[in-house]
Short mmCIF file of C-alpha atoms in Angstrom, two decimals:
data_model
loop_
_atom_site.label_atom_id
_atom_site.label_comp_id
_atom_site.label_asym_id
_atom_site.label_seq_id
_atom_site.Cartn_x
_atom_site.Cartn_y
_atom_site.Cartn_z
CA MET A 209 -61.60 -6.79 -68.72
CA HIS A 210 -65.17 -6.27 -69.96
CA THR A 211 -66.74 -2.86 -70.04
CA THR A 212 -69.68 -2.67 -67.64
CA SER A 213 -70.98 0.69 -68.81
CA GLN A 214 -70.68 3.05 -71.72
CA THR A 215 -68.96 6.37 -71.54
CA PRO A 216 -71.01 9.50 -72.37
CA ARG A 217 -68.94 9.88 -75.55
CA GLN A 218 -69.87 6.36 -76.74
CA THR A 219 -73.53 6.98 -75.97
CA ASN A 220 -73.42 10.27 -77.85
CA TRP A 221 -71.90 8.64 -80.95
CA ASN A 222 -74.58 5.93 -80.90
CA ARG A 223 -77.24 8.64 -80.80
CA VAL A 224 -75.61 10.52 -83.68
CA LEU A 225 -75.50 7.38 -85.85
CA LEU A 226 -79.13 6.54 -85.10
CA ASN A 227 -80.12 10.06 -86.11
CA ALA A 228 -78.08 9.58 -89.30
CA PHE A 229 -80.07 6.40 -90.04
CA TRP A 230 -83.34 8.32 -89.79
CA ILE A 231 -81.98 11.01 -92.11
CA ILE A 232 -80.79 8.42 -94.64
CA LEU A 233 -84.23 6.79 -94.52
CA LEU A 234 -85.90 10.10 -95.35
CA VAL A 235 -83.43 10.67 -98.21
CA ASP A 236 -84.09 7.12 -99.45
CA LEU A 237 -87.84 7.68 -99.47
CA SER A 238 -87.39 10.98 -101.33
CA ILE A 239 -85.09 9.38 -103.92
CA HIS A 240 -87.46 6.45 -104.34
CA PHE A 241 -90.37 8.81 -104.91
CA LEU A 242 -88.47 10.90 -107.48
CA ASP A 243 -87.10 7.76 -109.12
CA SER A 244 -90.61 6.36 -109.49
CA LEU A 245 -91.77 9.60 -111.15
CA CYS A 246 -88.86 9.55 -113.59
CA LEU A 247 -89.34 5.90 -114.49
CA TRP A 248 -93.07 6.39 -114.91
CA GLY A 249 -92.38 9.25 -117.34
CA GLN A 250 -90.12 7.02 -119.46
CA HIS A 251 -92.29 3.89 -119.14
CA PRO A 252 -95.82 5.06 -118.44
CA GLU A 253 -97.21 1.69 -117.37
CA PRO A 254 -99.59 1.78 -114.43
CA LEU A 255 -97.91 0.94 -111.10
CA THR A 256 -99.65 -2.17 -109.80
CA ILE A 257 -100.38 -2.77 -106.11
CA SER A 258 -98.17 -5.86 -106.04
CA LYS A 259 -95.25 -3.97 -107.59
CA PHE A 260 -95.66 -1.12 -105.08
CA ILE A 261 -95.69 -3.58 -102.18
CA THR A 262 -92.66 -5.48 -103.49
CA GLN A 263 -90.48 -2.56 -104.51
CA SER A 264 -91.40 0.07 -101.92
CA LEU A 265 -93.62 -0.89 -99.02
CA ILE A 266 -91.86 -4.07 -97.86
CA PRO A 267 -88.25 -2.72 -98.02
CA ASP A 268 -89.24 0.59 -96.39
CA THR A 269 -91.18 -1.21 -93.65
CA ILE A 270 -88.18 -3.46 -92.95
CA ILE A 271 -85.87 -0.42 -92.74
CA VAL A 272 -88.22 1.41 -90.35
CA THR A 273 -88.57 -1.73 -88.22
CA LEU A 274 -84.79 -2.12 -88.17
CA ILE A 275 -84.29 1.45 -86.94
CA ILE A 276 -86.99 1.03 -84.27
CA ILE A 277 -85.23 -2.13 -83.03
CA LEU A 278 -81.97 -0.17 -82.84
CA GLU A 279 -83.73 2.57 -80.85
CA CYS A 280 -84.99 -0.06 -78.38
CA ILE A 281 -81.51 -1.54 -78.01
CA TYR A 282 -80.07 1.95 -77.52
CA ARG A 283 -82.55 2.62 -74.72
CA TRP A 284 -82.71 -0.71 -72.88
CA LYS A 285 -79.51 -2.56 -73.90
CA PRO A 286 -76.97 0.24 -74.46
CA LEU A 287 -73.98 -2.12 -74.27
CA TRP A 288 -75.26 -3.87 -77.40
CA SER A 289 -75.79 -0.65 -79.35
CA GLU A 290 -72.36 -0.48 -80.94
CA LEU A 291 -72.44 -4.00 -82.38
CA ALA A 292 -76.14 -3.73 -83.30
CA ILE A 293 -75.62 -0.47 -85.22
CA THR A 294 -72.64 -1.93 -87.09
CA VAL A 295 -74.54 -5.08 -88.12
CA ALA A 296 -77.67 -3.09 -88.95
CA SER A 297 -75.69 -0.75 -91.18
CA HIS A 298 -75.02 -3.68 -93.56
CA LEU A 299 -78.69 -4.65 -93.67
CA PHE A 300 -79.61 -0.99 -94.01
CA ALA A 301 -77.29 -0.55 -97.02
CA VAL A 302 -78.47 -3.76 -98.72
CA LEU A 303 -82.14 -2.86 -98.24
CA ILE A 304 -81.62 0.60 -99.71
CA ILE A 305 -79.80 -0.89 -102.71
CA ILE A 306 -82.68 -3.32 -103.22
CA ASN A 307 -85.22 -0.58 -102.66
CA LEU A 308 -83.79 1.89 -105.17
CA SER A 309 -83.58 1.45 -108.93
CA ASP A 310 -80.52 -0.24 -110.43
CA GLU A 311 -80.48 2.55 -113.00
CA LEU A 312 -79.26 5.04 -110.37
CA TYR A 313 -75.54 5.43 -110.94
CA GLY A 314 -73.38 4.77 -107.92
CA ILE A 315 -76.14 3.35 -105.73
CA SER A 316 -73.70 0.62 -104.65
CA LEU A 317 -71.64 3.26 -102.85
CA ILE A 318 -74.20 3.09 -100.03
CA MET A 319 -72.08 0.10 -98.91
CA LEU A 320 -69.58 2.69 -97.71
CA LEU A 321 -71.93 3.28 -94.77
CA PRO A 322 -70.82 0.22 -92.73
CA LEU A 323 -67.18 1.01 -93.51
CA LEU A 324 -67.57 4.55 -92.19
CA ILE A 325 -69.40 3.33 -89.07
CA SER A 326 -66.63 0.81 -88.35
CA MET A 327 -64.14 3.64 -88.76
CA ILE A 328 -66.09 5.83 -86.31
CA TYR A 329 -66.11 3.08 -83.68
CA MET A 330 -62.33 2.61 -84.12
CA LYS A 331 -62.68 -1.20 -84.05
CA SER A 332 -60.36 -3.14 -86.34
CA SER A 333 -62.50 -6.27 -85.91
CA TYR A 334 -65.55 -4.39 -87.24
CA MET A 335 -63.46 -3.02 -90.11
CA LYS A 336 -62.18 -6.49 -91.08
CA ALA A 337 -65.67 -7.99 -91.07
CA THR A 338 -67.12 -5.03 -92.99
CA SER A 339 -64.30 -5.15 -95.58
CA ALA A 340 -64.93 -8.85 -96.13
CA ILE A 341 -68.66 -8.22 -96.68
CA CYS A 342 -67.88 -5.36 -99.11
CA LEU A 343 -65.49 -7.65 -100.98
CA LEU A 344 -68.20 -10.29 -101.26
CA TYR A 345 -70.65 -7.67 -102.48
CA THR A 346 -68.13 -6.45 -105.06
CA ILE A 347 -67.66 -10.00 -106.41
CA ILE A 348 -71.43 -10.45 -106.72
CA LEU A 349 -71.71 -7.06 -108.41
CA PHE A 350 -68.92 -7.97 -110.84
CA PHE A 351 -70.62 -11.19 -111.92
CA LYS A 352 -73.93 -9.37 -112.18
CA THR A 353 -72.52 -6.71 -114.57
CA SER A 354 -70.06 -8.88 -116.52
CA ASN A 355 -72.62 -9.50 -119.28
CA HIS A 356 -73.81 -5.89 -119.54
CA GLY A 357 -70.95 -4.41 -121.50
CA TYR A 358 -67.88 -2.31 -120.86
CA VAL A 359 -69.46 0.62 -119.00
CA PRO A 360 -71.06 -1.38 -116.14
CA ILE A 361 -67.82 -3.34 -115.64
CA THR A 362 -65.84 -0.08 -115.51
CA GLN A 363 -68.28 1.31 -112.96
CA THR A 364 -67.91 -1.84 -110.87
CA ILE A 365 -64.12 -1.55 -110.94
CA ILE A 366 -64.32 2.10 -109.86
CA ILE A 367 -66.67 1.17 -107.01
CA SER A 368 -64.32 -1.64 -105.99
CA LEU A 369 -61.38 0.76 -105.88
CA ILE A 370 -63.42 3.19 -103.77
CA PHE A 371 -64.29 0.37 -101.35
CA ALA A 372 -60.64 -0.71 -101.16
CA ALA A 373 -59.37 2.85 -100.65
CA THR A 374 -61.96 3.48 -97.92
CA ALA A 375 -61.08 0.24 -96.15
CA LEU A 376 -57.35 1.01 -96.25
CA ALA A 377 -58.01 4.53 -95.01
CA GLY A 378 -60.18 3.07 -92.23
CA PHE A 379 -57.42 0.72 -91.06
CA ALA A 380 -54.93 3.61 -91.16
CA VAL A 381 -57.28 5.88 -89.17
CA ILE A 382 -57.92 3.15 -86.59
CA GLY A 383 -54.19 2.43 -86.25
CA ARG A 384 -53.32 6.10 -85.92
CA GLY A 385 -56.22 6.62 -83.52
CA ARG A 386 -54.97 3.80 -81.29
CA ASP A 387 -51.48 5.31 -81.27
CA LEU A 388 -52.92 8.67 -80.27
CA MET A 389 -55.10 7.11 -77.57
CA GLN A 390 -52.14 5.18 -76.18
CA SER A 391 -50.05 8.33 -76.21
CA LEU A 392 -52.86 10.22 -74.45
CA GLU A 393 -53.24 7.47 -71.83
CA ASN A 394 -49.49 7.50 -71.20
CA SER A 395 -49.55 11.29 -70.85
CA VAL A 396 -52.49 11.17 -68.44
CA LYS A 397 -50.82 8.40 -66.45
CA SER A 398 -47.56 10.36 -66.28
CA GLU A 399 -49.45 13.48 -65.21
CA GLN A 400 -51.27 11.53 -62.49
CA GLU A 401 -48.01 10.02 -61.24
CA LEU A 402 -46.43 13.48 -61.21
CA ARG A 403 -49.37 14.89 -59.24
CA ILE A 404 -49.12 12.05 -56.73
CA GLN A 405 -45.39 12.64 -56.36
CA ASN A 406 -45.98 16.36 -55.87
CA ILE A 407 -48.62 15.65 -53.22
CA ILE A 408 -46.28 13.25 -51.45
CA MET A 409 -43.38 15.70 -51.63
CA ASP A 410 -45.60 18.54 -50.40
CA ARG A 411 -46.78 16.40 -47.50
CA LEU A 412 -43.23 15.32 -46.64
CA SER A 413 -42.13 18.94 -46.60
CA LYS A 414 -44.91 19.97 -44.19
CA ILE A 415 -45.66 16.93 -42.02
CA ASP A 416 -43.59 15.28 -39.30
CA PRO A 417 -43.43 11.60 -40.38
CA LEU A 418 -43.48 10.18 -36.83
CA THR A 419 -46.42 12.06 -35.32
CA ASP A 420 -48.32 13.20 -38.44
CA LEU A 421 -48.37 16.70 -37.00
CA TYR A 422 -47.06 19.70 -38.91
CA ASN A 423 -43.31 20.20 -38.69
CA HIS A 424 -41.05 23.00 -37.42
CA LYS A 425 -40.86 24.77 -40.81
CA THR A 426 -44.62 24.77 -41.37
CA PHE A 427 -45.22 26.11 -37.86
CA HIS A 428 -43.01 29.16 -38.47
CA GLU A 429 -44.65 29.82 -41.84
CA TYR A 430 -48.17 29.58 -40.43
CA LEU A 431 -47.42 31.67 -37.33
CA GLY A 432 -45.88 34.38 -39.52
CA TRP A 433 -48.92 34.34 -41.82
CA LEU A 434 -51.33 34.65 -38.88
CA ILE A 435 -49.43 37.59 -37.39
CA GLU A 436 -49.44 39.38 -40.77
CA HIS A 437 -53.23 39.00 -40.94
CA GLN A 438 -53.57 40.32 -37.41
CA GLN A 439 -52.65 43.77 -38.70
CA SER A 440 -55.70 44.02 -40.99
CA ASN A 441 -58.12 41.75 -39.14
CA PRO A 442 -57.28 41.33 -35.44
CA PHE A 443 -58.52 38.16 -33.72
CA PRO A 444 -57.74 36.35 -30.44
CA MET A 445 -54.72 34.04 -30.65
CA GLN A 446 -52.65 32.14 -28.12
CA LEU A 447 -49.44 30.16 -28.57
CA ALA A 448 -48.65 27.18 -26.34
CA VAL A 449 -45.25 25.50 -26.24
CA MET A 450 -45.31 22.04 -24.67
CA ASP A 451 -42.45 19.76 -23.62
CA ILE A 452 -42.59 16.16 -22.33
CA ASP A 453 -41.08 16.01 -18.86
CA ASN A 454 -38.06 13.76 -18.32
CA PHE A 455 -38.28 12.40 -21.83
CA LYS A 456 -34.57 11.55 -21.93
CA LYS A 457 -35.15 9.23 -19.01
CA VAL A 458 -37.91 7.47 -20.99
CA ASN A 459 -35.52 6.85 -23.90
CA ASP A 460 -32.68 5.76 -21.60
CA THR A 461 -34.88 3.40 -19.55
CA TYR A 462 -37.23 1.89 -22.15
CA GLY A 463 -35.49 2.61 -25.45
CA HIS A 464 -36.08 4.98 -28.34
CA SER A 465 -38.82 2.81 -29.82
CA VAL A 466 -40.91 3.33 -26.69
CA GLY A 467 -40.04 7.02 -26.82
CA ASP A 468 -41.47 7.13 -30.33
CA ILE A 469 -44.69 5.52 -29.08
CA VAL A 470 -44.96 8.17 -26.38
CA LEU A 471 -44.47 10.95 -28.94
CA GLN A 472 -47.16 9.48 -31.18
CA LYS A 473 -49.65 9.17 -28.32
CA VAL A 474 -49.03 12.71 -27.09
CA ALA A 475 -49.58 13.98 -30.66
CA ALA A 476 -52.82 12.00 -30.90
CA ILE A 477 -54.09 13.50 -27.64
CA LEU A 478 -53.29 16.98 -28.96
CA LEU A 479 -55.33 16.38 -32.10
CA GLU A 480 -58.23 15.00 -30.06
CA HIS A 481 -58.58 18.17 -27.98
CA ILE A 482 -57.87 21.08 -30.33
CA GLY A 483 -60.47 22.50 -32.70
CA PRO A 484 -60.56 22.68 -36.50
CA ASP A 485 -59.29 26.27 -36.44
CA ASP A 486 -56.32 25.39 -34.25
CA PHE A 487 -52.88 24.24 -35.30
CA ALA A 488 -50.51 21.67 -33.74
CA ALA A 489 -46.94 20.87 -34.74
CA ARG A 490 -43.96 18.95 -33.51
CA PHE A 491 -41.36 21.63 -32.94
CA GLY A 492 -38.51 19.19 -32.48
CA GLY A 493 -37.53 16.30 -30.23
CA GLU A 494 -40.10 16.06 -27.41
CA GLU A 495 -41.31 19.64 -27.87
CA PHE A 496 -44.69 20.56 -29.40
CA VAL A 497 -46.41 23.84 -30.28
CA VAL A 498 -50.12 24.64 -30.45
CA ILE A 499 -51.68 27.77 -31.97
CA LEU A 500 -55.22 28.42 -30.70
CA THR A 501 -57.31 31.01 -32.56
CA SER A 502 -60.69 32.74 -32.19
CA LYS A 503 -60.83 31.89 -28.47
CA THR A 504 -60.46 33.81 -25.26
CA LEU A 505 -57.39 33.17 -23.15
CA ASN A 506 -59.52 31.38 -20.54
CA HIS A 507 -61.01 29.07 -23.15
CA SER A 508 -57.59 28.20 -24.59
CA HIS A 509 -56.25 27.68 -21.08
CA GLU A 510 -59.03 25.19 -20.35
CA ILE A 511 -58.20 23.26 -23.54
CA MET A 512 -54.53 23.04 -22.59
CA LYS A 513 -55.49 21.94 -19.04
CA GLN A 514 -57.54 19.10 -20.58
CA ILE A 515 -54.55 18.10 -22.70
CA LEU A 516 -52.27 18.21 -19.64
CA ALA A 517 -54.64 15.98 -17.67
CA ALA A 518 -55.26 13.56 -20.55
CA ILE A 519 -51.53 12.98 -21.06
CA SER A 520 -50.78 12.46 -17.37
CA ASN A 521 -53.70 10.00 -17.07
CA THR A 522 -52.63 7.86 -20.07
CA PRO A 523 -50.70 4.74 -19.01
CA PHE A 524 -48.26 3.05 -21.40
CA THR A 525 -48.05 -0.73 -21.34
CA GLU A 526 -44.56 -0.42 -22.84
CA MET A 527 -43.57 1.50 -19.66
CA ASN A 528 -45.15 -1.03 -17.26
CA GLY A 529 -48.31 1.06 -16.98
CA LYS A 530 -46.55 4.30 -16.12
CA SER A 531 -47.47 7.62 -17.72
CA VAL A 532 -45.65 10.79 -18.71
CA THR A 533 -46.32 14.41 -17.88
CA VAL A 534 -45.85 17.61 -19.84
CA SER A 535 -45.04 21.22 -19.03
CA ILE A 536 -46.72 24.00 -21.00
CA GLY A 537 -45.91 27.66 -21.53
CA MET A 538 -48.59 29.93 -23.03
CA HIS A 539 -48.64 33.46 -24.36
CA ASP A 540 -51.66 35.53 -25.33
CA PHE A 541 -50.80 37.44 -28.50
CA THR A 542 -51.06 41.22 -28.45
CA GLY A 543 -50.97 43.61 -31.36
CA THR A 544 -47.41 44.72 -30.58
CA ASP A 545 -45.97 41.17 -30.63
CA SER A 546 -43.83 39.92 -33.49
CA LYS A 547 -43.40 36.31 -34.50
CA ASN A 548 -40.12 35.98 -32.62
CA SER A 549 -41.35 37.74 -29.50
CA THR A 550 -44.53 35.65 -29.45
CA PHE A 551 -42.59 32.42 -29.51
CA GLN A 552 -39.96 33.68 -27.08
CA LYS A 553 -42.56 34.64 -24.46
CA ALA A 554 -44.30 31.27 -24.72
CA ASP A 555 -40.93 29.50 -24.55
CA ASP A 556 -39.94 31.52 -21.46
CA ALA A 557 -43.19 30.48 -19.82
CA LEU A 558 -42.37 26.86 -20.61
CA TYR A 559 -39.00 27.13 -18.90
CA GLU A 560 -40.69 28.65 -15.87
CA ALA A 561 -43.08 25.70 -15.76
CA LYS A 562 -40.13 23.32 -16.01
CA ASN A 563 -38.25 25.07 -13.23
CA THR A 564 -41.19 25.32 -10.86
CA GLY A 565 -42.28 21.70 -10.60
CA LYS A 566 -43.22 20.53 -14.13
CA ASN A 567 -46.61 19.03 -15.12
CA LYS A 568 -48.15 22.50 -15.09
CA ILE A 569 -49.13 25.46 -17.29
CA VAL A 570 -47.58 28.90 -17.02
CA ILE A 571 -49.05 31.89 -18.86
CA SER A 572 -46.82 34.81 -19.75
#
């Protein structure tokens, strides 16, 4: 899978490396200036225009142009920045080596720059290519110094060992970094899976799986919480207990699968009519409970009347176009009510509705 965009961290590292290039350029110009002064003091020949152009102006202009091209790629082609900076680091190092005097000890160590950049990007392919280029440079350097005596050869060997040690350290850092990243990804994945499982378990513990309403346990917890808050901040609250009339007959006549469809539809009608501050739950079997808050008793009564009418006017094709009715008992909470007494009064009103004709609302 190809990356379609860079992460903020990748973009930040590209910016840091480009800033480092500008700093290295300034250091290079300073060293070149001081080097020219020192060499002129030892060999006071006049510096010709052609020599200045060849040794200073052209290499420095190429380096500046190279950095400007990298800045353009960073701005308009950010996906190419990583590869462009890695490739440019080789050219950058070679140009600086050419630009500065061979008499500066250790100037070849500037070739460590592409190795370090490959290490920063954590790309083994970049590290392999950079190591191969450093090896080639070391071979050229060895042949170049082989006729200059013992000291230059010793310096070349030391530089070669430094290159080799840096490359090996780079491969080790990249390998260890990949292990850490894989471990981090596995940890994040495990944490995400655990969160999903916790969410699912929390939902299963609170939601009735058939109707997607809250369950019996959640209803009791929420009603108890509301009544506790009534003591410090009283607000209007009504409890309605609703039961589907003759539901056993529905199951016996049409089967339990049709009974489940009826339960789901009744639950859906409940959710359509209650407000965002209200609460609906399946209490058990064909019985439902609704807590209505921040409303007058008349307003809540009108809502339950709409629910009553909507259910009785909903035909079921699975029941040959017949509908079901519900009976509802309501209680308007008062400050002296407890959780148990609130439910008991609403439940008593439900039984009165059942015993006095069904398909009606009784308020206690």
